[in-house]
CSV table of C-alpha atoms in Angstrom, one decimal:
chain,number,residue,atom,x,y,z
Z,1,UNK,CA,-47.4,-212.7,-27.8
Z,2,UNK,CA,-45.2,-214.8,-25.7
Z,3,UNK,CA,-46.2,-212.9,-22.5
Z,4,UNK,CA,-49.9,-213.3,-23.2
Z,5,UNK,CA,-50.0,-217.1,-23.2
Z,6,UNK,CA,-48.5,-217.6,-19.7
Z,7,UNK,CA,-50.7,-214.8,-18.4
Z,8,UNK,CA,-53.9,-216.4,-19.7
Z,9,UNK,CA,-52.8,-219.7,-18.2
Z,10,UNK,CA,-52.0,-218.0,-14.8
Z,11,UNK,CA,-55.5,-216.3,-14.7
Z,12,UNK,CA,-57.1,-219.6,-15.8
Z,13,UNK,CA,-55.3,-221.6,-13.1
Z,14,UNK,CA,-55.9,-218.9,-10.4
Z,15,UNK,CA,-59.6,-218.8,-11.1
Z,16,UNK,CA,-60.0,-222.5,-11.2
Z,17,UNK,CA,-58.1,-223.0,-8.0
Z,18,UNK,CA,-60.0,-220.4,-6.1
Z,19,UNK,CA,-63.4,-221.7,-7.2
Z,20,UNK,CA,-62.3,-225.2,-6.4
Z,21,UNK,CA,-61.2,-224.1,-2.9
Z,22,UNK,CA,-64.6,-222.4,-2.3
Z,23,UNK,CA,-66.4,-225.5,-3.4
Z,24,UNK,CA,-64.0,-227.9,-1.7
Z,25,UNK,CA,-65.0,-226.3,1.6
Z,26,UNK,CA,-68.7,-227.0,0.7
Z,27,UNK,CA,-67.9,-230.5,-0.3
Z,28,UNK,CA,-66.0,-231.1,2.9
Z,29,UNK,CA,-68.9,-229.8,5.0
Z,30,UNK,CA,-71.4,-231.9,3.0
Z,31,UNK,CA,-69.3,-235.1,3.1
Z,32,UNK,CA,-68.6,-234.7,6.8
Z,33,UNK,CA,-72.3,-234.2,7.4
Z,34,UNK,CA,-73.2,-237.3,5.4
Z,35,UNK,CA,-70.6,-239.3,7.3
Z,36,UNK,CA,-72.2,-238.2,10.6
Z,37,UNK,CA,-75.7,-238.9,9.3
Z,38,UNK,CA,-76.5,-235.3,8.9
Z,39,UNK,CA,-77.4,-233.3,5.8
Z,40,UNK,CA,-75.1,-230.3,6.0
Z,41,UNK,CA,-75.5,-226.8,4.6
Z,42,UNK,CA,-78.3,-227.0,2.0
Z,43,UNK,CA,-80.1,-223.7,2.4
Z,44,UNK,CA,-78.2,-221.0,0.4
Z,45,UNK,CA,-79.1,-221.5,-3.2
Z,46,UNK,CA,-80.1,-224.8,-4.8
Z,47,UNK,CA,-78.8,-227.6,-2.7
Z,48,UNK,CA,-76.5,-225.2,-0.8
Z,49,UNK,CA,-74.5,-224.4,-3.9
Z,50,UNK,CA,-74.2,-220.7,-3.0
Z,51,UNK,CA,-72.9,-221.4,0.5
Z,52,UNK,CA,-69.3,-220.6,-0.4
Z,53,UNK,CA,-70.4,-217.1,-1.6
Z,54,UNK,CA,-72.1,-216.6,1.7
Z,55,UNK,CA,-69.0,-217.8,3.6
Z,56,UNK,CA,-66.8,-215.4,1.7
Z,57,UNK,CA,-69.1,-212.4,2.1
Z,58,UNK,CA,-69.2,-213.2,5.9
Z,59,UNK,CA,-65.4,-213.4,6.1
Z,60,UNK,CA,-65.0,-210.0,4.3
Z,61,UNK,CA,-67.5,-208.3,6.6
Z,62,UNK,CA,-66.0,-209.5,9.8
Z,63,UNK,CA,-63.9,-207.2,11.9
Z,64,UNK,CA,-60.1,-207.6,11.4
Z,65,UNK,CA,-58.6,-207.7,14.9
Z,66,UNK,CA,-54.9,-207.5,15.4
Z,67,UNK,CA,-53.7,-208.1,19.0
Z,68,UNK,CA,-52.2,-205.1,20.7
Z,69,UNK,CA,-48.8,-206.7,21.4
Z,70,UNK,CA,-48.6,-208.5,18.0
Z,71,UNK,CA,-45.9,-207.7,15.5
Z,72,UNK,CA,-48.3,-206.1,13.1
Z,73,UNK,CA,-46.2,-206.4,9.9
Z,74,UNK,CA,-45.4,-210.1,10.4
Z,75,UNK,CA,-49.0,-210.7,11.6
Z,76,UNK,CA,-50.3,-209.4,8.2
Z,77,UNK,CA,-47.5,-211.0,6.2
Z,78,UNK,CA,-47.9,-214.6,7.5
Z,79,UNK,CA,-51.3,-215.4,5.8
Z,80,UNK,CA,-50.0,-214.0,2.5
Z,81,UNK,CA,-46.9,-216.3,2.7
Z,82,UNK,CA,-49.2,-219.3,3.3
Z,83,UNK,CA,-51.4,-218.5,0.4
Z,84,UNK,CA,-48.8,-217.4,-2.1
Z,85,UNK,CA,-46.8,-220.6,-1.5
Z,86,UNK,CA,-49.9,-222.8,-1.8
Z,87,UNK,CA,-50.9,-221.1,-5.1
Z,88,UNK,CA,-47.5,-220.8,-6.8
Z,89,UNK,CA,-46.7,-224.5,-6.4
Z,90,UNK,CA,-49.3,-225.1,-9.1
Z,91,UNK,CA,-47.2,-223.3,-11.6
Z,92,UNK,CA,-45.2,-226.4,-12.6
Z,93,UNK,CA,-48.0,-229.0,-12.6
Z,94,UNK,CA,-49.0,-230.2,-16.0
Z,95,UNK,CA,-52.8,-230.4,-16.1
Z,96,UNK,CA,-53.0,-231.7,-19.7
Z,97,UNK,CA,-51.0,-232.7,-22.7
Z,98,UNK,CA,-50.2,-229.9,-25.2
Z,99,UNK,CA,-53.3,-228.6,-26.9
Z,100,UNK,CA,-53.6,-227.3,-30.4
Z,101,UNK,CA,-55.5,-224.0,-30.3
Z,102,UNK,CA,-55.4,-220.8,-32.5
Z,103,UNK,CA,-52.8,-222.3,-34.8
Z,104,UNK,CA,-50.2,-223.0,-32.1
Z,105,UNK,CA,-49.3,-225.8,-29.7
Z,106,UNK,CA,-50.0,-224.7,-26.1
Z,107,UNK,CA,-48.4,-226.7,-23.3
Z,108,UNK,CA,-50.8,-227.0,-20.4
Z,109,UNK,CA,-48.5,-226.0,-17.6
Z,110,UNK,CA,-47.6,-222.5,-16.7
Z,111,UNK,CA,-43.8,-222.8,-16.2
Z,112,UNK,CA,-42.0,-225.5,-18.1
Z,113,UNK,CA,-39.2,-225.9,-15.5
Z,114,UNK,CA,-36.6,-228.6,-15.9
Z,115,UNK,CA,-36.3,-229.1,-12.1
Z,116,UNK,CA,-40.1,-229.2,-11.5
Z,117,UNK,CA,-40.0,-231.5,-8.5
Z,118,UNK,CA,-37.2,-229.6,-6.8
Z,119,UNK,CA,-39.3,-226.4,-7.3
Z,120,UNK,CA,-42.3,-228.1,-5.6
Z,121,UNK,CA,-40.1,-229.3,-2.7
Z,122,UNK,CA,-38.5,-225.9,-2.3
Z,123,UNK,CA,-41.9,-224.1,-2.2
Z,124,UNK,CA,-43.6,-226.5,0.1
Z,125,UNK,CA,-40.8,-226.1,2.6
Z,126,UNK,CA,-41.4,-222.3,2.4
Z,127,UNK,CA,-45.0,-222.9,3.4
Z,128,UNK,CA,-43.9,-223.6,7.0
Z,129,UNK,CA,-42.8,-219.9,7.3
Z,130,UNK,CA,-46.4,-218.7,7.0
Z,131,UNK,CA,-47.5,-220.9,9.8
Z,132,UNK,CA,-44.5,-220.4,12.1
Z,133,UNK,CA,-44.5,-216.6,11.6
Z,134,UNK,CA,-48.2,-216.4,12.3
Z,135,UNK,CA,-47.7,-218.3,15.5
Z,136,UNK,CA,-44.8,-216.2,16.6
Z,137,UNK,CA,-46.2,-212.8,15.6
Z,138,UNK,CA,-49.6,-213.3,17.4
Z,139,UNK,CA,-47.9,-213.0,20.8
Z,140,UNK,CA,-50.1,-215.8,22.1
Z,141,UNK,CA,-48.8,-219.0,23.7
Z,142,UNK,CA,-51.2,-221.2,21.9
Z,143,UNK,CA,-50.3,-219.7,18.5
Z,144,UNK,CA,-46.7,-220.1,19.3
Z,145,UNK,CA,-47.1,-223.7,20.3
Z,146,UNK,CA,-49.0,-224.4,17.1
Z,147,UNK,CA,-46.4,-222.7,15.0
Z,148,UNK,CA,-43.5,-224.6,16.7
Z,149,UNK,CA,-45.3,-227.9,16.3
Z,150,UNK,CA,-45.9,-227.2,12.6
Z,151,UNK,CA,-42.3,-226.4,12.0
Z,152,UNK,CA,-41.1,-229.6,13.7
Z,153,UNK,CA,-43.7,-231.6,11.9
Z,154,UNK,CA,-43.0,-230.2,8.5
Z,155,UNK,CA,-39.2,-230.6,8.8
Z,156,UNK,CA,-39.6,-234.2,9.8
Z,157,UNK,CA,-42.0,-235.1,7.1
Z,158,UNK,CA,-40.3,-233.1,4.3
Z,159,UNK,CA,-37.4,-235.5,4.6
Z,160,UNK,CA,-39.4,-238.6,4.0
Z,161,UNK,CA,-41.4,-236.8,1.3
Z,162,UNK,CA,-38.2,-235.9,-0.6
Z,163,UNK,CA,-36.8,-239.4,-0.2
Z,164,UNK,CA,-40.0,-241.1,-1.3
Z,165,UNK,CA,-40.0,-239.1,-4.5
Z,166,UNK,CA,-36.5,-240.4,-5.3
Z,167,UNK,CA,-38.0,-243.8,-6.1
Z,168,UNK,CA,-40.1,-242.2,-8.9
Z,169,UNK,CA,-37.2,-240.1,-10.1
Z,170,UNK,CA,-35.0,-243.2,-10.5
Z,171,UNK,CA,-37.5,-244.9,-12.7
Z,172,UNK,CA,-38.4,-241.8,-14.7
Z,173,UNK,CA,-34.9,-240.6,-15.0
Z,174,UNK,CA,-36.0,-236.9,-15.1
Z,175,UNK,CA,-37.1,-234.1,-12.8
Z,176,UNK,CA,-39.5,-232.6,-15.4
Z,177,UNK,CA,-43.0,-233.2,-14.4
Z,178,UNK,CA,-44.3,-233.4,-18.0
Z,179,UNK,CA,-41.8,-236.2,-18.8
Z,180,UNK,CA,-42.7,-238.0,-15.6
Z,181,UNK,CA,-46.4,-238.0,-16.7
Z,182,UNK,CA,-45.4,-239.1,-20.2
Z,183,UNK,CA,-43.5,-242.1,-18.8
Z,184,UNK,CA,-46.7,-243.3,-17.1
Z,185,UNK,CA,-48.5,-244.0,-20.4
Z,186,UNK,CA,-50.7,-247.0,-20.9
Z,187,UNK,CA,-51.7,-247.3,-17.3
Z,188,UNK,CA,-48.1,-247.9,-16.1
Z,189,UNK,CA,-48.7,-245.6,-13.2
Z,190,UNK,CA,-46.0,-245.3,-10.6
Z,191,UNK,CA,-48.8,-246.1,-8.1
Z,192,UNK,CA,-48.4,-249.8,-9.2
Z,193,UNK,CA,-44.7,-249.7,-9.8
Z,194,UNK,CA,-43.5,-248.2,-6.5
Z,195,UNK,CA,-46.3,-248.7,-4.0
Z,196,UNK,CA,-44.2,-248.1,-0.9
Z,197,UNK,CA,-43.1,-244.7,-2.3
Z,198,UNK,CA,-46.7,-243.9,-3.0
Z,199,UNK,CA,-47.8,-244.7,0.5
Z,200,UNK,CA,-45.0,-242.7,2.2
Z,201,UNK,CA,-45.6,-239.8,-0.2
Z,202,UNK,CA,-49.3,-239.7,0.5
Z,203,UNK,CA,-48.7,-239.8,4.3
Z,204,UNK,CA,-46.1,-237.1,4.0
Z,205,UNK,CA,-48.5,-235.0,2.0
Z,206,UNK,CA,-51.1,-235.2,4.7
Z,207,UNK,CA,-48.5,-234.0,7.2
Z,208,UNK,CA,-47.4,-231.2,4.8
Z,209,UNK,CA,-50.9,-229.9,4.4
Z,210,UNK,CA,-51.6,-230.1,8.1
Z,211,UNK,CA,-54.7,-232.2,7.5
Z,212,UNK,CA,-55.9,-234.8,10.0
Z,213,UNK,CA,-54.5,-237.1,11.3
Z,214,UNK,CA,-51.5,-234.6,11.3
Z,215,UNK,CA,-53.3,-231.4,12.2
Z,216,UNK,CA,-51.4,-230.9,15.4
Z,217,UNK,CA,-50.6,-227.2,14.6
Z,218,UNK,CA,-54.3,-226.4,14.9
Z,219,UNK,CA,-55.3,-229.1,17.3
Z,220,UNK,CA,-58.5,-227.5,18.7
Z,221,UNK,CA,-58.8,-229.4,22.1
Z,222,UNK,CA,-55.3,-228.4,23.2
Z,223,UNK,CA,-54.3,-225.3,21.4
Z,224,UNK,CA,-57.6,-223.4,21.0
Z,225,UNK,CA,-57.1,-222.6,17.3
Z,226,UNK,CA,-53.4,-223.2,17.0
Z,227,UNK,CA,-51.5,-220.8,14.9
Z,228,UNK,CA,-54.6,-219.0,13.7
Z,229,UNK,CA,-56.1,-218.3,17.2
Z,230,UNK,CA,-55.4,-214.6,16.9
Z,231,UNK,CA,-56.6,-214.2,13.3
Z,232,UNK,CA,-60.0,-213.0,12.3
Z,233,UNK,CA,-61.9,-211.8,9.3
Z,234,UNK,CA,-60.2,-212.2,5.9
Z,235,UNK,CA,-56.8,-212.9,7.3
Z,236,UNK,CA,-58.2,-216.0,8.9
Z,237,UNK,CA,-59.9,-216.5,5.5
Z,238,UNK,CA,-56.6,-216.5,3.8
Z,239,UNK,CA,-55.3,-219.2,6.1
Z,240,UNK,CA,-58.4,-221.2,5.3
Z,241,UNK,CA,-57.9,-220.6,1.6
Z,242,UNK,CA,-54.2,-221.6,1.9
Z,243,UNK,CA,-55.1,-224.9,3.7
Z,244,UNK,CA,-57.5,-225.9,1.0
Z,245,UNK,CA,-55.3,-224.6,-1.8
Z,246,UNK,CA,-52.5,-226.7,-0.3
Z,247,UNK,CA,-54.8,-229.7,-0.4
Z,248,UNK,CA,-55.5,-229.2,-4.0
Z,249,UNK,CA,-51.8,-228.7,-4.8
Z,250,UNK,CA,-50.9,-231.8,-2.8
Z,251,UNK,CA,-53.5,-234.0,-4.6
Z,252,UNK,CA,-52.4,-232.6,-8.0
Z,253,UNK,CA,-48.8,-233.6,-7.1
Z,254,UNK,CA,-49.9,-237.0,-6.0
Z,255,UNK,CA,-51.9,-237.4,-9.3
Z,256,UNK,CA,-49.0,-236.2,-11.4
Z,257,UNK,CA,-46.3,-238.3,-9.8
Z,258,UNK,CA,-48.2,-241.5,-9.0
Z,259,UNK,CA,-51.6,-241.7,-10.7
Z,260,UNK,CA,-50.6,-240.9,-14.2
Z,261,UNK,CA,-51.3,-237.2,-14.4
Z,262,UNK,CA,-53.5,-236.4,-17.3
Z,263,UNK,CA,-53.0,-239.9,-18.8
Z,264,UNK,CA,-56.2,-241.6,-19.7
Z,265,UNK,CA,-55.5,-245.2,-20.9
Z,266,UNK,CA,-56.8,-246.2,-24.3
Z,267,UNK,CA,-58.2,-242.8,-25.2
Z,268,UNK,CA,-55.6,-242.4,-28.0
Z,269,UNK,CA,-56.8,-245.5,-29.9
Z,270,UNK,CA,-60.5,-244.6,-30.3
Z,271,UNK,CA,-59.8,-242.2,-33.1
Z,272,UNK,CA,-61.3,-239.0,-31.6
Z,273,UNK,CA,-60.2,-235.6,-32.9
Z,274,UNK,CA,-57.1,-234.2,-31.2
Z,275,UNK,CA,-58.9,-231.4,-29.5
Z,276,UNK,CA,-61.4,-233.9,-27.9
Z,277,UNK,CA,-58.6,-236.1,-26.7
Z,278,UNK,CA,-56.8,-233.1,-25.1
Z,279,UNK,CA,-60.0,-232.0,-23.4
Z,280,UNK,CA,-60.7,-235.5,-22.2
Z,281,UNK,CA,-57.2,-235.7,-20.7
Z,282,UNK,CA,-57.8,-232.4,-18.9
Z,283,UNK,CA,-61.0,-233.8,-17.6
Z,284,UNK,CA,-59.2,-237.0,-16.5
Z,285,UNK,CA,-56.7,-234.9,-14.5
Z,286,UNK,CA,-59.6,-233.0,-12.9
Z,287,UNK,CA,-61.4,-236.2,-12.0
Z,288,UNK,CA,-58.3,-237.8,-10.5
Z,289,UNK,CA,-57.5,-234.7,-8.4
Z,290,UNK,CA,-61.2,-234.7,-7.2
Z,291,UNK,CA,-61.0,-238.3,-6.1
Z,292,UNK,CA,-57.8,-237.7,-4.2
Z,293,UNK,CA,-59.4,-234.7,-2.6
Z,294,UNK,CA,-62.3,-236.8,-1.6
Z,295,UNK,CA,-59.9,-239.3,-0.1
Z,296,UNK,CA,-58.3,-236.5,1.9
Z,297,UNK,CA,-61.7,-235.5,3.2
Z,298,UNK,CA,-62.9,-239.0,4.1
Z,299,UNK,CA,-59.6,-239.7,5.9
Z,300,UNK,CA,-60.1,-236.5,8.0
Z,301,UNK,CA,-63.4,-237.8,9.3
Z,302,UNK,CA,-62.1,-241.3,9.8
Z,303,UNK,CA,-58.9,-241.2,11.9
Z,304,UNK,CA,-58.2,-239.4,15.1
Z,305,UNK,CA,-55.3,-237.1,15.5
Z,306,UNK,CA,-51.9,-238.5,16.4
Z,307,UNK,CA,-50.2,-237.6,19.7
Z,308,UNK,CA,-47.1,-235.5,19.3
Z,309,UNK,CA,-44.7,-238.3,20.2
Z,310,UNK,CA,-46.5,-240.7,17.8
Z,311,UNK,CA,-46.1,-238.1,15.1
Z,312,UNK,CA,-42.4,-237.9,15.6
Z,313,UNK,CA,-42.1,-241.7,16.0
Z,314,UNK,CA,-43.9,-242.3,12.7
Z,315,UNK,CA,-41.9,-239.5,10.9
Z,316,UNK,CA,-38.4,-240.6,12.0
Z,317,UNK,CA,-38.7,-244.3,12.8
Z,318,UNK,CA,-41.2,-245.5,10.2
Z,319,UNK,CA,-41.4,-243.1,7.3
Z,320,UNK,CA,-37.7,-242.4,6.9
Z,321,UNK,CA,-36.6,-246.1,6.9
Z,322,UNK,CA,-39.4,-247.0,4.6
Z,323,UNK,CA,-38.5,-244.3,2.1
Z,324,UNK,CA,-34.8,-245.3,2.3
Z,325,UNK,CA,-35.7,-249.0,1.8
Z,326,UNK,CA,-37.8,-248.0,-1.1
Z,327,UNK,CA,-34.8,-246.4,-2.8
Z,328,UNK,CA,-32.8,-249.6,-2.2
Z,329,UNK,CA,-35.6,-251.8,-3.6
Z,330,UNK,CA,-36.1,-249.6,-6.6
Z,331,UNK,CA,-32.4,-249.5,-7.3
Z,332,UNK,CA,-32.1,-253.3,-7.1
Z,333,UNK,CA,-35.2,-253.7,-9.3
Z,334,UNK,CA,-33.8,-251.3,-11.9
Z,335,UNK,CA,-30.4,-253.1,-12.0
Z,336,UNK,CA,-32.0,-256.4,-12.5
U,1,UNK,CA,-56.4,-267.0,46.9
U,2,UNK,CA,-55.5,-264.7,44.1
U,3,UNK,CA,-56.4,-261.2,45.3
U,4,UNK,CA,-55.4,-259.2,42.3
U,5,UNK,CA,-55.1,-260.2,38.7
U,6,UNK,CA,-53.1,-258.2,36.3
U,7,UNK,CA,-55.3,-257.5,33.3
U,8,UNK,CA,-53.3,-256.7,30.3
U,9,UNK,CA,-54.7,-255.8,26.9
U,10,UNK,CA,-53.4,-257.8,24.1
U,11,UNK,CA,-50.7,-256.2,22.1
U,12,UNK,CA,-51.5,-255.1,18.6
U,13,UNK,CA,-50.7,-257.7,16.0
U,14,UNK,CA,-48.3,-256.8,13.3
U,15,UNK,CA,-51.1,-256.2,10.8
U,16,UNK,CA,-52.8,-253.8,13.2
U,17,UNK,CA,-49.5,-252.0,13.8
U,18,UNK,CA,-49.1,-251.3,10.1
U,19,UNK,CA,-52.0,-248.9,10.4
U,20,UNK,CA,-52.9,-248.9,6.7
U,21,UNK,CA,-55.3,-251.9,6.7
U,22,UNK,CA,-57.0,-250.6,9.9
U,23,UNK,CA,-57.4,-247.2,8.3
U,24,UNK,CA,-59.0,-248.8,5.2
U,25,UNK,CA,-61.4,-250.7,7.5
U,26,UNK,CA,-62.2,-247.4,9.2
U,27,UNK,CA,-62.8,-245.7,5.8
U,28,UNK,CA,-65.2,-248.5,4.9
U,29,UNK,CA,-67.3,-247.7,8.0
U,30,UNK,CA,-67.3,-243.9,7.3
U,31,UNK,CA,-68.1,-244.3,3.7
U,32,UNK,CA,-70.8,-246.8,4.6
U,33,UNK,CA,-72.3,-244.3,7.0
U,34,UNK,CA,-72.7,-241.8,4.1
U,35,UNK,CA,-75.5,-243.8,2.5
U,36,UNK,CA,-77.5,-244.3,5.7
U,37,UNK,CA,-80.7,-242.4,6.3
U,38,UNK,CA,-80.2,-239.0,7.9
U,39,UNK,CA,-81.3,-237.8,11.3
U,40,UNK,CA,-81.7,-234.2,10.5
U,41,UNK,CA,-85.2,-232.7,10.7
U,42,UNK,CA,-85.4,-229.9,8.1
U,43,UNK,CA,-86.9,-227.5,10.6
U,44,UNK,CA,-89.2,-224.9,9.0
U,45,UNK,CA,-90.6,-227.5,6.6
U,46,UNK,CA,-90.7,-230.6,8.8
U,47,UNK,CA,-91.4,-230.0,12.4
U,48,UNK,CA,-90.5,-232.1,15.4
U,49,UNK,CA,-93.7,-233.4,17.0
U,50,UNK,CA,-92.9,-233.9,20.7
U,51,UNK,CA,-94.3,-236.8,22.7
U,52,UNK,CA,-96.8,-236.4,25.5
U,53,UNK,CA,-94.0,-236.1,28.1
U,54,UNK,CA,-92.7,-232.9,26.5
U,55,UNK,CA,-93.1,-229.7,28.5
U,56,UNK,CA,-94.0,-227.0,26.0
U,57,UNK,CA,-95.7,-223.7,26.8
U,58,UNK,CA,-98.3,-223.9,29.6
U,59,UNK,CA,-102.0,-223.7,28.5
U,60,UNK,CA,-105.3,-223.5,30.2
U,61,UNK,CA,-107.7,-226.4,29.5
U,62,UNK,CA,-111.0,-225.3,28.0
U,63,UNK,CA,-113.9,-227.8,28.7
U,64,UNK,CA,-117.4,-227.2,27.3
U,65,UNK,CA,-116.5,-223.7,26.3
U,66,UNK,CA,-115.2,-222.5,29.6
U,67,UNK,CA,-111.9,-222.9,31.4
U,68,UNK,CA,-111.5,-225.4,34.1
U,69,UNK,CA,-109.5,-223.0,36.2
U,70,UNK,CA,-111.1,-221.9,39.5
U,71,UNK,CA,-108.6,-219.1,40.1
U,72,UNK,CA,-107.1,-220.6,43.3
U,73,UNK,CA,-103.8,-218.9,42.5
U,74,UNK,CA,-101.6,-221.9,43.5
U,75,UNK,CA,-99.8,-221.8,40.1
U,76,UNK,CA,-99.1,-218.1,40.6
U,77,UNK,CA,-97.7,-218.9,44.1
U,78,UNK,CA,-95.6,-221.8,43.0
U,79,UNK,CA,-94.2,-220.2,39.9
U,80,UNK,CA,-90.4,-219.8,40.6
U,81,UNK,CA,-90.1,-217.2,37.8
U,82,UNK,CA,-93.1,-215.1,38.9
U,83,UNK,CA,-94.5,-215.4,35.4
U,84,UNK,CA,-98.2,-216.0,36.2
U,85,UNK,CA,-100.7,-213.4,37.2
U,86,UNK,CA,-104.3,-214.5,38.3
U,87,UNK,CA,-107.2,-212.3,39.3
U,88,UNK,CA,-110.2,-214.1,40.6
U,89,UNK,CA,-113.9,-213.2,40.2
U,90,UNK,CA,-117.3,-214.8,40.8
U,91,UNK,CA,-119.4,-216.7,38.3
U,92,UNK,CA,-122.8,-218.4,38.1
U,93,UNK,CA,-121.2,-221.7,37.1
U,94,UNK,CA,-121.0,-224.6,39.4
U,95,UNK,CA,-117.3,-223.8,40.2
U,96,UNK,CA,-118.4,-220.3,41.5
U,97,UNK,CA,-114.9,-218.8,40.9
U,98,UNK,CA,-113.2,-218.1,37.6
U,99,UNK,CA,-110.1,-216.2,36.6
U,100,UNK,CA,-111.1,-212.8,35.4
U,101,UNK,CA,-107.6,-212.2,34.2
U,102,UNK,CA,-105.0,-215.0,33.6
U,103,UNK,CA,-101.7,-213.9,32.2
U,104,UNK,CA,-98.5,-215.7,31.7
U,105,UNK,CA,-95.4,-213.7,30.8
U,106,UNK,CA,-93.7,-216.1,28.4
U,107,UNK,CA,-90.4,-214.2,28.7
U,108,UNK,CA,-90.3,-215.1,32.3
U,109,UNK,CA,-91.7,-218.6,32.1
U,110,UNK,CA,-89.0,-221.3,32.4
U,111,UNK,CA,-91.2,-224.2,31.4
U,112,UNK,CA,-90.5,-226.0,34.7
U,113,UNK,CA,-94.1,-227.4,34.9
U,114,UNK,CA,-94.6,-226.6,38.6
U,115,UNK,CA,-97.9,-224.9,37.8
U,116,UNK,CA,-99.1,-228.1,36.1
U,117,UNK,CA,-98.0,-230.2,39.1
U,118,UNK,CA,-99.6,-228.0,41.7
U,119,UNK,CA,-102.9,-227.4,39.9
U,120,UNK,CA,-105.8,-229.3,41.7
U,121,UNK,CA,-108.2,-229.1,38.8
U,122,UNK,CA,-105.8,-230.2,36.0
U,123,UNK,CA,-106.6,-226.8,34.5
U,124,UNK,CA,-103.2,-225.6,33.5
U,125,UNK,CA,-101.0,-228.1,31.7
U,126,UNK,CA,-97.9,-228.1,29.6
U,127,UNK,CA,-98.7,-228.3,25.9
U,128,UNK,CA,-96.4,-229.6,23.1
U,129,UNK,CA,-95.9,-226.2,21.5
U,130,UNK,CA,-92.3,-225.0,21.5
U,131,UNK,CA,-92.2,-222.1,19.0
U,132,UNK,CA,-92.0,-219.2,21.4
U,133,UNK,CA,-90.7,-216.2,19.5
U,134,UNK,CA,-91.7,-212.6,20.1
U,135,UNK,CA,-90.8,-209.3,18.4
U,136,UNK,CA,-91.6,-207.2,21.5
U,137,UNK,CA,-92.2,-207.6,25.2
U,138,UNK,CA,-96.0,-207.0,24.9
U,139,UNK,CA,-96.4,-210.0,22.5
U,140,UNK,CA,-94.9,-212.2,25.2
U,141,UNK,CA,-97.8,-211.6,27.6
U,142,UNK,CA,-100.1,-214.5,26.9
U,143,UNK,CA,-103.7,-213.6,28.2
U,144,UNK,CA,-106.6,-216.0,28.3
U,145,UNK,CA,-107.3,-215.6,24.5
U,146,UNK,CA,-104.0,-217.3,23.8
U,147,UNK,CA,-103.9,-219.6,26.8
U,148,UNK,CA,-107.2,-221.3,26.4
U,149,UNK,CA,-107.0,-224.5,24.4
U,150,UNK,CA,-109.9,-227.0,23.8
U,151,UNK,CA,-109.5,-230.2,25.8
U,152,UNK,CA,-109.4,-232.4,22.7
U,153,UNK,CA,-106.1,-230.9,21.7
U,154,UNK,CA,-104.3,-231.6,24.9
U,155,UNK,CA,-106.0,-235.0,25.7
U,156,UNK,CA,-102.7,-236.8,25.1
U,157,UNK,CA,-101.0,-234.8,27.8
U,158,UNK,CA,-103.9,-235.3,30.2
U,159,UNK,CA,-103.7,-239.1,29.7
U,160,UNK,CA,-100.0,-239.0,30.2
U,161,UNK,CA,-100.4,-237.1,33.5
U,162,UNK,CA,-103.0,-239.6,34.7
U,163,UNK,CA,-100.9,-242.6,33.9
U,164,UNK,CA,-97.9,-241.2,35.8
U,165,UNK,CA,-99.7,-240.0,38.9
């Protein structure tokens, strides 16, 4: 019995994440089209809703080309690392309060780890392996450059990411993500309480997910396709999947840490049945994650890419001091 | 006598260097653009209607039921892609000569419009039709039955040519 519950949750999360990824690609294409006064893909199915299916079928039918001089094992391994890391991070994110179903309380997170945040940080730093190894194993100078850039970028921004979380941890006093969400009840979101930490964390998340303005590892004008230049077919598809799964995970973390997670203010006082309240909270989590994802997409079509030196400048000379200052300010405020 | 003046852009102000307000300004513009009317023409349903200056497929002008062409062969001579074939013959009409066979290979035609420029009778002109798709090479040979177009349909192009001559 105890093995079934996590399995059901894993399948549930897996399916939801994969469908969200598929439709996120469509949303990105439609939103970018709207921003550029175009219409975007609207032919496959009603309003283009079957476009993801067509995309996936296309990727599966493409020839899978491995360069002759590539390290074949690592070449195949790299996209898997990217995807696995992106998906497993979701294991500790609470997407709802505990729900009462079939006579038992079910906690809406897969793994109830007491070091949730450390687990997220550890896994997100593993993500760099996928990109760096793909760049190295392709035996292509552009891929290698992309992979190296990505490792430099991720290492620089991981630091400020970890430091900016500390502000939240100091107020919450725990590493458990469900307790962090609970401490944000009644609209006391950490977004209001530690705005500097919020800003630095969001910027670092952009860098961690390789999204514009930090998409130097795959900068098209300079590096052809960056680390995935030599990938085709479903291996490229896996990188694509991993990028968007990373986006979803990053926005889920942002929502959990700063935007109140599944908390929906005032919903507890209306007198709804418990089940309805639980479902509303799950919906609230979904809507918040969706809005953050939309923010990710709009940012991508708003700002140009940073230069490499600007990237390093911002990472080490701005983000790091800001995150440190935030710890100091939070500490002083807590003592007061 | 100052010969050269150093032009220096103003440094960014502190607020601009903080990036975040500027990014929000940029996002306001991009989000504003989302709700503006679109430029996309949904092709198979709505079709782009070209203006008179457009060079679509060449057609022969048909006036009072017969073609204007006198089969002088200038278009065939000037055609850089060698797409036009004309065979002349005699007729009882005023013009005395007419093209017995007039064929344009639309796979060769590059829509340069030289034939239209060189034509002394304004008999061959560029229409506004741009949908040139063939399933085999034979379909691409446009004979007189496809080339002849009544003058009313191409009046806009004729007026355009007169006004720019």
